CSV table of C-alpha atoms and ligand atoms in Angstrom, one decimal:
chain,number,residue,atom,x,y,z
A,26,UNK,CA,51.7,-8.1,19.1
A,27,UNK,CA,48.1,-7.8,18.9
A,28,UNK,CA,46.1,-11.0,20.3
A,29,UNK,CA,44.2,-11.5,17.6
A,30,UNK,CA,41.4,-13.3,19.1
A,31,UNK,CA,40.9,-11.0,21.9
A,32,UNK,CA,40.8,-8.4,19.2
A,33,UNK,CA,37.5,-10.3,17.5
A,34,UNK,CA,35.9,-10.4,20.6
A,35,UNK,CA,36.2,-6.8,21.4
A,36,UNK,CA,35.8,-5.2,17.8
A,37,UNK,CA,32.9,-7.6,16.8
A,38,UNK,CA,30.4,-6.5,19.7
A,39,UNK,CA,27.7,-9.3,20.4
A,40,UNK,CA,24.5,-9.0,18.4
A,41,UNK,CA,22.8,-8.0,21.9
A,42,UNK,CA,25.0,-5.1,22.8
A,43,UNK,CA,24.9,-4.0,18.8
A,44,UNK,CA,21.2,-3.7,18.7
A,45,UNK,CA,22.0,-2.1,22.8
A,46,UNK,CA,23.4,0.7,21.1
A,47,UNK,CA,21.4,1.3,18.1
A,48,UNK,CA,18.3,1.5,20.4
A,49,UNK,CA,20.8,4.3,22.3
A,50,UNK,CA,21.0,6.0,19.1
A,51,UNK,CA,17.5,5.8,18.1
A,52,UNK,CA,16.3,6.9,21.9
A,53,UNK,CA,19.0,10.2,21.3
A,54,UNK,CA,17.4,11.0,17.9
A,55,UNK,CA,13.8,10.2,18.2
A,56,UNK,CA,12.8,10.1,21.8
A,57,UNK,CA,12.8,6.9,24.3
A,58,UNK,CA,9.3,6.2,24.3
A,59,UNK,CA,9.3,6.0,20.4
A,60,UNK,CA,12.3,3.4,20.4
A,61,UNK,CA,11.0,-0.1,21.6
A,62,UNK,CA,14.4,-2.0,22.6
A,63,UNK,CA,13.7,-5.7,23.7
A,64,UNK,CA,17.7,-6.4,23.4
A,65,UNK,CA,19.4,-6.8,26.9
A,66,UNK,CA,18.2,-8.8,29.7
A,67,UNK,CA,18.4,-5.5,32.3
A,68,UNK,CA,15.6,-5.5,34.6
A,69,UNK,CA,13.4,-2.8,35.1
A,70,UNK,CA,12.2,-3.4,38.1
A,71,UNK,CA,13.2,-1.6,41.1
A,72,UNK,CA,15.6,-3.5,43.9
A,73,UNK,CA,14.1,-4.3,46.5
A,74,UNK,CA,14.1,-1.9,49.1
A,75,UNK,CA,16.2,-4.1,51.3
A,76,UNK,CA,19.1,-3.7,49.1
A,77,UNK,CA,19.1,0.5,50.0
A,78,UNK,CA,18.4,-0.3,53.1
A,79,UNK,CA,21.3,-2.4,53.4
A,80,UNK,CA,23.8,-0.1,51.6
A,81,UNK,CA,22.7,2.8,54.0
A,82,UNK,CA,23.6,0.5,57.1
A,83,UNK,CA,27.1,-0.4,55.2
A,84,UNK,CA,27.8,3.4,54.3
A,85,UNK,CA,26.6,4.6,57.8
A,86,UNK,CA,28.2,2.2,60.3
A,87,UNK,CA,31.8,0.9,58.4
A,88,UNK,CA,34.8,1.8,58.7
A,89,UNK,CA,36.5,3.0,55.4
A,90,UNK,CA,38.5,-0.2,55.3
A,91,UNK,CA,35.7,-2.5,56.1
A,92,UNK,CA,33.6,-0.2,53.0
A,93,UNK,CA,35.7,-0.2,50.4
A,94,UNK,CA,38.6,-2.7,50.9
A,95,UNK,CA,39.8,-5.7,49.9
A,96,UNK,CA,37.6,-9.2,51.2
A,97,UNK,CA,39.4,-12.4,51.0
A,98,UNK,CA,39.8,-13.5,47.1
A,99,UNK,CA,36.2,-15.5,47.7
A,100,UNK,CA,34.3,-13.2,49.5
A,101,UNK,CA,33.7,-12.5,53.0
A,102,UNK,CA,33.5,-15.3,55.3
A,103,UNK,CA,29.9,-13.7,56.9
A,104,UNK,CA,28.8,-13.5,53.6
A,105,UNK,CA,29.3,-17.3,52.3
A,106,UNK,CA,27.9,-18.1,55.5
A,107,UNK,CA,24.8,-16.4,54.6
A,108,UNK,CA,24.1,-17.8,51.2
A,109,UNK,CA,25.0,-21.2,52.5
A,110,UNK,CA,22.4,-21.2,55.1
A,111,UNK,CA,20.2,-19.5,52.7
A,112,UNK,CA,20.5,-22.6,50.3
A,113,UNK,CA,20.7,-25.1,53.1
A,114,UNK,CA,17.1,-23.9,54.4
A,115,UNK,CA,15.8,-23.8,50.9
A,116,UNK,CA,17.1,-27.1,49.7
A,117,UNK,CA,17.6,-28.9,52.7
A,118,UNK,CA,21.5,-29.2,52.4
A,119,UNK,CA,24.3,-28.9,54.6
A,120,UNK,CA,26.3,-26.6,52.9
A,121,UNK,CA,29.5,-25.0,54.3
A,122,UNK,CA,30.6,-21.2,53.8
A,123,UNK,CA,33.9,-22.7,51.8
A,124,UNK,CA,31.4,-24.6,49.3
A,125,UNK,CA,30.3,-20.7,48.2
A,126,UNK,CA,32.8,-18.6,46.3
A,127,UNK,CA,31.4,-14.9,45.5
A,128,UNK,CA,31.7,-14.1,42.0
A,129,UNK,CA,31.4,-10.9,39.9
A,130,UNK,CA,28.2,-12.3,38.3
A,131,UNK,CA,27.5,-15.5,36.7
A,132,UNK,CA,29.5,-14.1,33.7
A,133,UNK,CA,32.4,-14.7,35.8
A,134,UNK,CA,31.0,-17.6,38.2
A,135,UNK,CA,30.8,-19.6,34.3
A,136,UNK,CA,34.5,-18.7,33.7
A,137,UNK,CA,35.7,-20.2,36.6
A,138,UNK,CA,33.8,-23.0,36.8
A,139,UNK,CA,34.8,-23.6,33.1
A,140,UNK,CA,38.2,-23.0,34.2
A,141,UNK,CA,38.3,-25.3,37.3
A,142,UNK,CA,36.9,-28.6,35.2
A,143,UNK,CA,38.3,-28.5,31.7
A,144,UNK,CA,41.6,-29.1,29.9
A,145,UNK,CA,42.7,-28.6,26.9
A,146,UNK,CA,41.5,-30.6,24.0
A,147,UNK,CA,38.3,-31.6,25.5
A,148,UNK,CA,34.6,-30.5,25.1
A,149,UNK,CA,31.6,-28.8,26.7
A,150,UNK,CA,28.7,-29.7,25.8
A,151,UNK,CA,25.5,-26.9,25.5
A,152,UNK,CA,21.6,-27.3,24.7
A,153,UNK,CA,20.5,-24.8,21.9
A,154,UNK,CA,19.1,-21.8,21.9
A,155,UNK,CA,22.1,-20.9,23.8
A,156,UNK,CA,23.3,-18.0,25.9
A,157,UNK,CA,25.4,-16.2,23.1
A,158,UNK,CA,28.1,-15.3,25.3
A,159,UNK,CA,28.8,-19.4,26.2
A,160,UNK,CA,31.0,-19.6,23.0
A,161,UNK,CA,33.5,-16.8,24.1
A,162,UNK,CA,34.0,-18.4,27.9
A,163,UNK,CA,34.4,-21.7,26.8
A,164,UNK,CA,36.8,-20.7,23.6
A,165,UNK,CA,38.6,-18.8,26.4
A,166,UNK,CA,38.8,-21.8,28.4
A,167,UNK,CA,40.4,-23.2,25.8
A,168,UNK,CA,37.9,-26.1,24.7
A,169,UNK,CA,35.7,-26.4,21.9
A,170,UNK,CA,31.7,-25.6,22.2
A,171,UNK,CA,29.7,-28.7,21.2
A,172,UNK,CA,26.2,-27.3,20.0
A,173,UNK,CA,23.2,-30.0,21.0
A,174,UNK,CA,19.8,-28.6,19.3
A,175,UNK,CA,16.7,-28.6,21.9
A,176,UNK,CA,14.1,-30.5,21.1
A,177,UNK,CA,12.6,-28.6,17.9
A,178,UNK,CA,9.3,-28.7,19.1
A,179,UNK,CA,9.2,-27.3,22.6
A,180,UNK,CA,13.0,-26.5,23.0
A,181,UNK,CA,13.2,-28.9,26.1
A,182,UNK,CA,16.0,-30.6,26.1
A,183,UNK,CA,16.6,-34.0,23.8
A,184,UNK,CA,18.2,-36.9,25.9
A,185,UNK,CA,18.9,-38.7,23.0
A,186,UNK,CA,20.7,-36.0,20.9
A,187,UNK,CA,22.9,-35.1,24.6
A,188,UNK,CA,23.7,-38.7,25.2
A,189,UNK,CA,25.1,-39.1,21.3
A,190,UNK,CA,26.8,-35.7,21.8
A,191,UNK,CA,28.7,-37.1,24.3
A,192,UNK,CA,32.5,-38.4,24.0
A,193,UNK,CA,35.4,-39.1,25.7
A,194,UNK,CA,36.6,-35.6,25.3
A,195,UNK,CA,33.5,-34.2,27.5
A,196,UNK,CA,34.4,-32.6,30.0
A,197,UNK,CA,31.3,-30.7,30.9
A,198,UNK,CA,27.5,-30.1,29.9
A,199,UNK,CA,26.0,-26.3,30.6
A,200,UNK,CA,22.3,-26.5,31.6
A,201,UNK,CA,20.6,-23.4,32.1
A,202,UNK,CA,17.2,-23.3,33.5
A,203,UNK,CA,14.9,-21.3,33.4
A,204,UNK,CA,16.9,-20.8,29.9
A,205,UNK,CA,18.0,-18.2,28.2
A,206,UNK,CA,16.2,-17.1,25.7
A,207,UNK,CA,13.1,-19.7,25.5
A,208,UNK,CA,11.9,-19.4,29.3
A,209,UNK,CA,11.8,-23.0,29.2
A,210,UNK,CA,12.2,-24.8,32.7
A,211,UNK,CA,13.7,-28.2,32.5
A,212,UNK,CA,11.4,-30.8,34.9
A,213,UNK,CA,12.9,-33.4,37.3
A,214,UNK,CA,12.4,-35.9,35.3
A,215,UNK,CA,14.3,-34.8,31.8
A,216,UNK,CA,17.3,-33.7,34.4
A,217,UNK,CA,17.2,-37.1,36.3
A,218,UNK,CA,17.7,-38.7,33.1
A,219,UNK,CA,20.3,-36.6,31.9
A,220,UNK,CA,22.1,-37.0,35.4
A,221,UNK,CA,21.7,-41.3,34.4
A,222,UNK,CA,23.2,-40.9,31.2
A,223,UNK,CA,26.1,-38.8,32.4
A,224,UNK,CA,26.3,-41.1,35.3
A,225,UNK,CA,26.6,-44.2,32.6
A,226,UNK,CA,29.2,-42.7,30.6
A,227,UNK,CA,31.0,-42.0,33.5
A,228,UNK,CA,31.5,-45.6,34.3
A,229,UNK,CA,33.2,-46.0,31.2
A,230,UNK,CA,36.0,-43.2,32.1
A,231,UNK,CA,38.6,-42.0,34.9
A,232,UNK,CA,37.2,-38.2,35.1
A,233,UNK,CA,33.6,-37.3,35.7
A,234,UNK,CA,31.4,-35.2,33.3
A,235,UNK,CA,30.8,-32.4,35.3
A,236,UNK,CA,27.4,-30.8,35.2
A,237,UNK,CA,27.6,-26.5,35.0
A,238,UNK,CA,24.4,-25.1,36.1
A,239,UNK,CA,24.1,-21.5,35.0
A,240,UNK,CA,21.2,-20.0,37.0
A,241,UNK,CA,20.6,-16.7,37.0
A,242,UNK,CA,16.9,-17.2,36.7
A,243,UNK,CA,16.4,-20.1,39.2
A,244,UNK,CA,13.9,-17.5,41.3
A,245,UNK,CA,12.1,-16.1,38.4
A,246,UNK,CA,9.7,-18.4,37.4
A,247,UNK,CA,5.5,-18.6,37.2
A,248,UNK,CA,4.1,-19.4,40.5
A,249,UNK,CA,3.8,-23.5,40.8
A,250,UNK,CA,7.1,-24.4,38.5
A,251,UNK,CA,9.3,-26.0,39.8
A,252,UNK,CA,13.0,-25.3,39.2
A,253,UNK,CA,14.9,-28.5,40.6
A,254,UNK,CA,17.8,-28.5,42.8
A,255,UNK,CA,20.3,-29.9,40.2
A,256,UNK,CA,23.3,-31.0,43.4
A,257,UNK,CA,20.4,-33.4,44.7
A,258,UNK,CA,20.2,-35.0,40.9
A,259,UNK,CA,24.0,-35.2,39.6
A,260,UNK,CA,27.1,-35.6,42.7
A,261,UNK,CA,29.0,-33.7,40.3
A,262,UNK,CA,27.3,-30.1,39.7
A,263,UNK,CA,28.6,-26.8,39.9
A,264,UNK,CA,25.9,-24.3,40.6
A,265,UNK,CA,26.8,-20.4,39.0
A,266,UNK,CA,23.9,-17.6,40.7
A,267,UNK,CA,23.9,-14.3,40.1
A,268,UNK,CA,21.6,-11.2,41.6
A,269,UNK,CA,21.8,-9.7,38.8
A,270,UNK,CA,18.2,-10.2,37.8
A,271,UNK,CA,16.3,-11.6,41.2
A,272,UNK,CA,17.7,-8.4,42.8
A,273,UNK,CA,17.8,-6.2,39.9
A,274,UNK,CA,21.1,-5.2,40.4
A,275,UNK,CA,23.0,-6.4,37.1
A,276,UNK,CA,25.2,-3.5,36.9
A,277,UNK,CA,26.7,-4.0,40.6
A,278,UNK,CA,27.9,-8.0,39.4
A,279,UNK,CA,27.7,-9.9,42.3
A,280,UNK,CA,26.9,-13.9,42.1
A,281,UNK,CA,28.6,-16.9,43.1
A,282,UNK,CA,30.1,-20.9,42.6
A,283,UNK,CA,29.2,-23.3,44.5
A,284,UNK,CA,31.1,-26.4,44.4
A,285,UNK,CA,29.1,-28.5,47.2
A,286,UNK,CA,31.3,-30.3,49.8
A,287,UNK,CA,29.6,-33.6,49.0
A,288,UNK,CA,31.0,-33.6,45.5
A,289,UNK,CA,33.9,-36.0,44.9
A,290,UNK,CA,37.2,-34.6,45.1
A,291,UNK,CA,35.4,-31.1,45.9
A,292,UNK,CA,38.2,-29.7,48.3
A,293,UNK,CA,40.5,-29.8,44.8
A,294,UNK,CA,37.9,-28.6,42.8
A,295,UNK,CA,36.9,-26.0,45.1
A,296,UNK,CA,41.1,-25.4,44.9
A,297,UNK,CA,40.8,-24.9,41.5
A,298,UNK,CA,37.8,-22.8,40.8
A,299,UNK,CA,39.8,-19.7,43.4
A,300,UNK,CA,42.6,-20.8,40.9
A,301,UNK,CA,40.5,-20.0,37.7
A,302,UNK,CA,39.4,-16.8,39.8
A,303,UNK,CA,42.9,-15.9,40.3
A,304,UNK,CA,44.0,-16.4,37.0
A,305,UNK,CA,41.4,-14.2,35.7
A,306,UNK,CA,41.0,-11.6,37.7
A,307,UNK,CA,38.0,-12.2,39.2
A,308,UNK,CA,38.5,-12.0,43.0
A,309,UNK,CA,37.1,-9.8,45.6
A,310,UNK,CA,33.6,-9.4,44.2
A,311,UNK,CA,32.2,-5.8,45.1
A,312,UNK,CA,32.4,-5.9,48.6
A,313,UNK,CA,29.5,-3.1,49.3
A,314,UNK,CA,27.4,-5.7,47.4
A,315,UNK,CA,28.4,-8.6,49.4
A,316,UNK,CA,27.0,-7.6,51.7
A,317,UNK,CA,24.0,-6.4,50.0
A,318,UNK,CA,23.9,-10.3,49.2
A,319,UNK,CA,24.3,-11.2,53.2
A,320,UNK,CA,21.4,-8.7,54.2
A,321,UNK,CA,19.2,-9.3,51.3
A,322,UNK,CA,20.2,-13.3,50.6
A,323,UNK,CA,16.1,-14.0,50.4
A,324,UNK,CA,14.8,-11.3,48.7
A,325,UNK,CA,13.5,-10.7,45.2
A,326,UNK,CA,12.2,-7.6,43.3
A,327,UNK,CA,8.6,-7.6,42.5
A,328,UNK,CA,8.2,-10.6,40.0
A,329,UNK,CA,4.6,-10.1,38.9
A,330,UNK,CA,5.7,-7.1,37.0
A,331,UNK,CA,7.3,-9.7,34.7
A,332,UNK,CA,3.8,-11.8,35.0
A,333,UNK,CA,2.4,-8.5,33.8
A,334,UNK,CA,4.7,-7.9,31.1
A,335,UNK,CA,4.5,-10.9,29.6
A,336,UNK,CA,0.6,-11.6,29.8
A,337,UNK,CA,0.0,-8.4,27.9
A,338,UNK,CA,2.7,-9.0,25.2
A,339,UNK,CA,1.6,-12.5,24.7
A,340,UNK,CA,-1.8,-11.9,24.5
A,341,UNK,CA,-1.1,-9.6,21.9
A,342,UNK,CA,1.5,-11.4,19.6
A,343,UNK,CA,-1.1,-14.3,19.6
A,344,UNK,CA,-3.4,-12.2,18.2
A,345,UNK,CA,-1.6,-11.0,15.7
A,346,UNK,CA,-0.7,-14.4,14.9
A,347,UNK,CA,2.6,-14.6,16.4
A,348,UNK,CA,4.3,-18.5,17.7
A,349,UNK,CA,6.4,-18.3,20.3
A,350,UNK,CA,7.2,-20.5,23.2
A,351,UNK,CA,5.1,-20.1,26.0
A,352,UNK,CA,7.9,-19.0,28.4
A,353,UNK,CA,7.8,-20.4,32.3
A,354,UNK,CA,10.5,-18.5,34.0
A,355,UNK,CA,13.3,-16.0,33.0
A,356,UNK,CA,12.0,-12.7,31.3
A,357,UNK,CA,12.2,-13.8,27.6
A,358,UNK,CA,9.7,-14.1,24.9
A,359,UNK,CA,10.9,-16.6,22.1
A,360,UNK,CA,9.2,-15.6,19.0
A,361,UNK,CA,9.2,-17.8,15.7
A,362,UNK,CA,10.4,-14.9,13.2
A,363,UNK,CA,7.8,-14.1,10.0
A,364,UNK,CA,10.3,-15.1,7.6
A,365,UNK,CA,12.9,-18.2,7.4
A,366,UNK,CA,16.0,-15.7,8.0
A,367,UNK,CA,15.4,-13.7,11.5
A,368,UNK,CA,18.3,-10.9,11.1
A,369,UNK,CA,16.1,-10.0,7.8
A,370,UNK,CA,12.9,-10.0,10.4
A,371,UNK,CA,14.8,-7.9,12.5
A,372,UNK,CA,15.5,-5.8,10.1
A,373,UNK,CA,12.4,-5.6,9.3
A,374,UNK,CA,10.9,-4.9,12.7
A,375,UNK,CA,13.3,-1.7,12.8
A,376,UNK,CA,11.5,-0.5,10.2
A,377,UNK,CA,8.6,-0.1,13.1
A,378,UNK,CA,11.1,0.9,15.7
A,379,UNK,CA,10.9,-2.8,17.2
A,380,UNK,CA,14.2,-4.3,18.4
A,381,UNK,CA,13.9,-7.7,19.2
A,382,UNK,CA,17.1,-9.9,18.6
A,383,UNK,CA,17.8,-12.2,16.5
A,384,UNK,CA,18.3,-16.3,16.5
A,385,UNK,CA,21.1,-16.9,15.1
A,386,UNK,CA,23.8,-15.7,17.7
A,387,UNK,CA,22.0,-18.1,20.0
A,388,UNK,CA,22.8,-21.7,17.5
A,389,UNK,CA,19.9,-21.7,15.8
A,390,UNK,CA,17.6,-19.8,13.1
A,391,UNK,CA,14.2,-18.4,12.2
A,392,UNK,CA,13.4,-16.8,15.8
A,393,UNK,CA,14.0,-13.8,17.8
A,394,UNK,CA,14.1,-13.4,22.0
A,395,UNK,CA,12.1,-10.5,22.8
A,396,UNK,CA,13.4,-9.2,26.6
A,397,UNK,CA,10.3,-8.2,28.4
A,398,UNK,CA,12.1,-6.8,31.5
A,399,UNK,CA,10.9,-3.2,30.5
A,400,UNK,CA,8.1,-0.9,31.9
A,401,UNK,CA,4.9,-1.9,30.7
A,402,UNK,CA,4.7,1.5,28.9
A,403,UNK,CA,7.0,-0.2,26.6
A,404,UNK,CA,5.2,-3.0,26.2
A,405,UNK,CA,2.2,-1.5,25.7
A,406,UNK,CA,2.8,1.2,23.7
A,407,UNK,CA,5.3,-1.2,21.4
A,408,UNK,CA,1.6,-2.9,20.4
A,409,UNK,CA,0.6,-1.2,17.4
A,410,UNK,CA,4.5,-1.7,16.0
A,411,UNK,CA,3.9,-5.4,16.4
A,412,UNK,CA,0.5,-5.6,14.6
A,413,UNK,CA,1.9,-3.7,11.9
A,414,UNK,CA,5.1,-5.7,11.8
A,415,UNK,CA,3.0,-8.8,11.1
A,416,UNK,CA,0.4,-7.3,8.4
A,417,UNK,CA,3.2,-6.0,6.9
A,418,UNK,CA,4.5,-9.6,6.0
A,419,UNK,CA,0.4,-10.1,4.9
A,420,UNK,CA,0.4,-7.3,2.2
B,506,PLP,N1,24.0,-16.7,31.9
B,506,PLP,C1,22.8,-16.4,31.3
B,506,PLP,C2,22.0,-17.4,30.8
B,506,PLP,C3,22.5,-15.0,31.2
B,506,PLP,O1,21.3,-14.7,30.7
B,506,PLP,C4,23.3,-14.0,31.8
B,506,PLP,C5,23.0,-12.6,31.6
B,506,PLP,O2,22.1,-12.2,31.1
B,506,PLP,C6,24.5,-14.4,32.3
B,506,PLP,C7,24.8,-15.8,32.4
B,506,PLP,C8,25.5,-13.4,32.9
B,506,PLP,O3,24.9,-12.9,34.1
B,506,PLP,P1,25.6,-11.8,35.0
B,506,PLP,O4,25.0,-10.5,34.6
B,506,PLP,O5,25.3,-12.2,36.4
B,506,PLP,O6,27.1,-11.9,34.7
């Protein structure tokens, strides 16, 4: 028998990939520098050169075995060691190589961390604009999403909203900062006050509220922000990283959990998150890449390209009278759309070859996320399309 929700989620591609492929289309038909495609977060940048250098020394000095076989279901011992001491120097912990289980990105580092924490019949808990593909983890977990609105604003997060969106039934809240798609950066103080009010309604229950932090973007931000160390706020946070975008290497999915030692019960909930990568498949991340992650644990790929991008895209949308969130990490531009209904913006916009996406996928309405991880050829040369966009909705 077919499953039929399996069979949603496969035949109704998310709005991102749809517009992915249309821009494939368009590319095949018109010419790639014709097509502006602002859809998926897949970084242009180049990888560092670390991370050739590190496959050359893998291809040229293993053994076939050590290449291409198995690793222990949570990566390889020398490689957990490495990002442990990476975060230990960075955030003054004492992490241990068993708090760090290697992932295939955070895609899957969110699963099991969903997986580890929740039963059924109870709740997590998300901030939106939200990362689209949060609804299909955490109906797979077998919960129900509960959608908090940021604040309207400035689409920082609203304490008050969170803390009456809170019930018995929570089991967990998703914070991701820098976010996806606003670029906001949530400060020490708005997460120390969240980590209070979880901490309260804690008090009045047997099972913590776990705090998820999905951070994919922690090391892209603008120079000076500061992107707090969430374990140091909340005893009970689960971080989920990925290299997908800091090392530009999202198609190789390589990431991690970590469940910190000095979380309460965090032997069994360390237990429980190889248990969730067990169950669904996800163990043995990409060895060759594990080890890109040991040699290459405190790199990045060149970051001011992003700077780049988005100084010269924001300085034109403002001119041409654009809103949009001034973003301080991630490699997003959220853009109010010209018109109350942003799938008819977008619609709009392909009219100019412009393929930004649209809001509502991501829990709310009347803006798009432009992804600004392309050359700046792109960007620049999408300019005109955007001026013409926006005098189109004048004349
Ligand atoms: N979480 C957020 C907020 C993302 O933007 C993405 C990817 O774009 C992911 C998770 C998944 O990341 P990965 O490619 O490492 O699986």
């Amino acid at each position: 028998m077919l499953n039929e929700r399996m069979y949603h989620y496969g035949a109704e591609r998310s709005v991102i990939r749809e517009i992915f492929a249309y821009a494939c289309e368009r590319k095949a038909a018109l010419g790639a520098e014709r097509v502006f495609d602002f859809s998926l977060g897949n970084p242009h940048v180049p990888a560092p050169p670390a991370v050739r250098a590190s496959i050359e020394r893998s291809l040229a000095t293993l053994s076939p075995a050590a290449l291409h076989g198995y690793s222990p279901a949570g990566g390889l011992p020398e490689v957990r060691a490495a990002v442990a001491a990476s975060l230990n120097k960075r955030y003054h912990m004492a992490y241990q190589p068993d708090d760090v289980f290697m992932t295939v990105g955070a895609a899957a580092s969110l699963s099991c961390a969903l997986n580890a924490v929740v039963t059924p019949a109870e709740e997590v808990i998300v901030v939106a604009p939200f990362f689209p593909e949060y609804r299909v983890w955490i109906e797979q977990a077998g919960v129900r999403m509960v959608v908090v609105p940021a604040q309207a604003e400035d689409f920082t997060l609203n304490l008050d909203a969170l803390a009456s969106a809170i019930s018995p039934r929570t089991a967990a809240v998703i914070i991701n900062s820098p976010n996806n798609p606003t670029g906001v950066v949530y400060t020490r103080e708005q997460l120390s006050q969240l980590a209070d009010i979880l901490r309260a309604a804690n008090n009045q229950r047997q099972e913590p509220i776990y705090f998820i932090s999905d951070e994919p973007y922690r090391d892209l931000v603008s120079p000076g922000v500061e992107v707090p160390w969430l374990p140091e706020l909340y005893e009970h946070t689960m971080v989920c990283y990925s290299y997908s975008k800091v090392l530009s290497l999202a198609g190789e999915r390589v990431g991690w959990v970590l469940v910190p030692g000095t979380m309460p019960r965090s032997a069994e909930i360390q237990a429980a998150v190889a248990g969730a990568a067990r169950a669904l498949g996800f163990v043995c991340a990409p060895v060759l890449f594990q080890r890109v992650v040991m040699d290459c644990v405190d790199e990045a790929a060149d970051m001011t390209a992003y700077e780049r991008n988005r100084a010269t895209l924001a300085e034109a949308l403002r001119s041409h009278g654009y809103h949009f969130v001034e973003p301080e990490g991630a490699f997003y531009l959220w853009v109010q759309a010209l018109e109350s209904d942003a799938t008819a913006f977008c619609n709009r916009a392909r009219n100019f070859e412009l393929l930004p996406v649209p809001s509502d996928s991501f829990g709310i309405s009347g803006w798009v996320r432009i992804s600004y991880c392309v050359s700046l050829d792109c960007i620049q040369a999408s300019l005109p399309a955007w001026k013409a966009l926006a005098e189109s909705y004048r004349s």
